[in-house]
Amino acid sequence: MQVTAQASEQQIDKFVDAFYERVLADPILAPLFMDVAGIELSEHLPRIKAYWRKMLLGHSDYRRHMMRKHREVDARQPFTDEHYQRWLALFEETLKQHPLGSSTQRAAGLARRVAGNMRQNMQRFRA
């Protein structure tokens, strides 16, 4: 298998759009994102795209504190292991259909770390 070049901004944007299409159609995650968090897609998607451009390409256009927002959502409805597992499964399924070149494995590893760190952080925050 030939490794393709690092992900481009356009690939990242396409991946994020495809991932959120899955998330917002998912019976486990959609209520959490739409009803509990009340995300506004026109604001949320550009932030998430900026986050992944920062993580995969080193861009500096993402400057938010991710955990603060997630703590607010967790306070309204605690995240469960099922939420983390489903989020990660959808992320990995989307990566298979929309690979990010040589950044694909890095993105998968980062997603696993994000899910694990968030889970630990939320458990500590609740305690």
Tab-separated table of C-alpha atoms in Angstrom:
chain	number	residue	atom	x	y	z
A	1	MET	CA	0.000	0.000	0.000
A	2	GLN	CA	1.370	3.366	-1.016
A	3	VAL	CA	1.264	6.155	1.549
A	4	THR	CA	-0.156	9.356	0.161
A	5	ALA	CA	0.848	12.858	1.145
A	6	GLN	CA	-0.136	14.523	4.378
A	7	ALA	CA	-3.772	15.562	4.661
A	8	SER	CA	-4.798	18.784	2.979
A	9	GLU	CA	-7.147	21.369	4.447
A	10	GLN	CA	-9.779	20.264	1.933
A	11	GLN	CA	-9.466	16.606	2.984
A	12	ILE	CA	-9.819	17.566	6.635
A	13	ASP	CA	-12.892	19.674	5.877
A	14	LYS	CA	-14.452	16.853	3.855
A	15	PHE	CA	-13.677	14.355	6.628
A	16	VAL	CA	-15.212	16.560	9.344
A	17	ASP	CA	-18.351	17.127	7.260
A	18	ALA	CA	-18.722	13.371	6.661
A	19	PHE	CA	-18.050	12.578	10.323
A	20	TYR	CA	-20.658	15.036	11.573
A	21	GLU	CA	-23.153	13.728	9.061
A	22	ARG	CA	-22.768	10.344	10.769
A	23	VAL	CA	-22.802	11.789	14.291
A	24	LEU	CA	-25.977	13.775	13.673
A	25	ALA	CA	-27.721	10.726	12.220
A	26	ASP	CA	-26.658	8.505	15.118
A	27	PRO	CA	-29.405	7.689	17.658
A	28	ILE	CA	-26.895	7.675	20.546
A	29	LEU	CA	-24.893	10.803	19.741
A	30	ALA	CA	-27.300	13.072	17.868
A	31	PRO	CA	-29.436	13.890	20.941
A	32	LEU	CA	-26.312	14.712	22.933
A	33	PHE	CA	-24.993	17.069	20.254
A	34	MET	CA	-28.259	18.669	19.216
A	35	ASP	CA	-30.558	18.582	22.249
A	36	VAL	CA	-28.153	18.671	25.203
A	37	ALA	CA	-25.228	20.652	23.763
A	38	GLY	CA	-27.419	22.561	21.348
A	39	ILE	CA	-24.620	22.963	18.832
A	40	GLU	CA	-25.092	25.429	16.023
A	41	LEU	CA	-23.539	23.691	13.008
A	42	SER	CA	-22.619	26.925	11.248
A	43	GLU	CA	-20.417	27.792	14.253
A	44	HIS	CA	-19.400	24.329	15.408
A	45	LEU	CA	-18.114	22.816	12.160
A	46	PRO	CA	-15.596	25.604	11.417
A	47	ARG	CA	-14.225	25.203	14.968
A	48	ILE	CA	-13.867	21.457	14.620
A	49	LYS	CA	-12.211	21.827	11.224
A	50	ALA	CA	-9.782	24.358	12.740
A	51	TYR	CA	-9.049	21.924	15.588
A	52	TRP	CA	-8.130	19.101	13.204
A	53	ARG	CA	-6.083	21.457	10.989
A	54	LYS	CA	-4.160	22.449	14.104
A	55	MET	CA	-3.633	18.855	15.207
A	56	LEU	CA	-2.720	17.443	11.783
A	57	LEU	CA	-1.188	20.379	9.940
A	58	GLY	CA	0.096	22.576	12.758
A	59	HIS	CA	-2.183	25.523	11.926
A	60	SER	CA	-2.731	28.041	14.676
A	61	ASP	CA	-6.343	29.079	13.997
A	62	TYR	CA	-7.827	26.998	16.843
A	63	ARG	CA	-7.464	28.660	20.234
A	64	ARG	CA	-10.326	27.349	22.331
A	65	HIS	CA	-10.320	25.337	25.538
A	66	MET	CA	-12.096	22.161	24.500
A	67	MET	CA	-12.688	20.724	27.975
A	68	ARG	CA	-14.601	23.711	29.355
A	69	LYS	CA	-17.402	23.358	26.793
A	70	HIS	CA	-17.567	19.601	27.241
A	71	ARG	CA	-17.755	19.968	31.034
A	72	GLU	CA	-20.788	22.226	30.585
A	73	VAL	CA	-22.497	19.579	28.444
A	74	ASP	CA	-21.495	16.781	30.836
A	75	ALA	CA	-23.056	18.744	33.705
A	76	ARG	CA	-26.405	18.690	31.857
A	77	GLN	CA	-26.130	15.038	30.794
A	78	PRO	CA	-23.133	12.981	31.858
A	79	PHE	CA	-21.170	11.344	29.066
A	80	THR	CA	-21.189	7.560	29.239
A	81	ASP	CA	-18.754	4.936	28.025
A	82	GLU	CA	-21.249	4.261	25.233
A	83	HIS	CA	-20.924	7.885	24.062
A	84	TYR	CA	-17.130	7.683	23.898
A	85	GLN	CA	-17.137	4.282	22.203
A	86	ARG	CA	-19.711	5.335	19.630
A	87	TRP	CA	-17.942	8.626	18.874
A	88	LEU	CA	-14.660	6.798	18.333
A	89	ALA	CA	-16.275	4.066	16.204
A	90	LEU	CA	-17.903	6.666	13.941
A	91	PHE	CA	-14.627	8.570	13.707
A	92	GLU	CA	-12.725	5.455	12.658
A	93	GLU	CA	-15.444	4.378	10.189
A	94	THR	CA	-15.352	7.828	8.620
A	95	LEU	CA	-11.551	7.702	8.368
A	96	LYS	CA	-11.830	4.484	6.374
A	97	GLN	CA	-14.125	6.163	3.850
A	98	HIS	CA	-12.356	9.530	3.899
A	99	PRO	CA	-8.677	8.824	4.630
A	100	LEU	CA	-6.380	11.722	5.404
A	101	GLY	CA	-3.329	10.570	3.485
A	102	SER	CA	-0.271	9.965	5.625
A	103	SER	CA	-2.125	11.710	8.495
A	104	THR	CA	-4.783	8.966	8.725
A	105	GLN	CA	-3.103	6.893	11.435
A	106	ARG	CA	-2.133	10.005	13.347
A	107	ALA	CA	-5.750	11.218	13.250
A	108	ALA	CA	-6.963	7.831	14.533
A	109	GLY	CA	-4.428	7.899	17.374
A	110	LEU	CA	-5.336	11.454	18.278
A	111	ALA	CA	-9.041	10.571	18.331
A	112	ARG	CA	-8.348	7.677	20.708
A	113	ARG	CA	-6.375	10.026	22.968
A	114	VAL	CA	-9.064	12.718	22.812
A	115	ALA	CA	-11.764	10.220	23.819
A	116	GLY	CA	-9.632	8.747	26.603
A	117	ASN	CA	-8.514	12.124	27.957
A	118	MET	CA	-12.024	13.501	27.855
A	119	ARG	CA	-13.377	10.469	29.677
A	120	GLN	CA	-10.745	10.839	32.421
A	121	ASN	CA	-11.240	14.577	32.623
A	122	MET	CA	-15.010	14.285	32.995
A	123	GLN	CA	-14.679	11.628	35.685
A	124	ARG	CA	-12.255	13.839	37.643
A	125	PHE	CA	-14.452	16.895	37.159
A	126	ARG	CA	-17.503	15.082	38.520
A	127	ALA	CA	-15.580	13.773	41.575
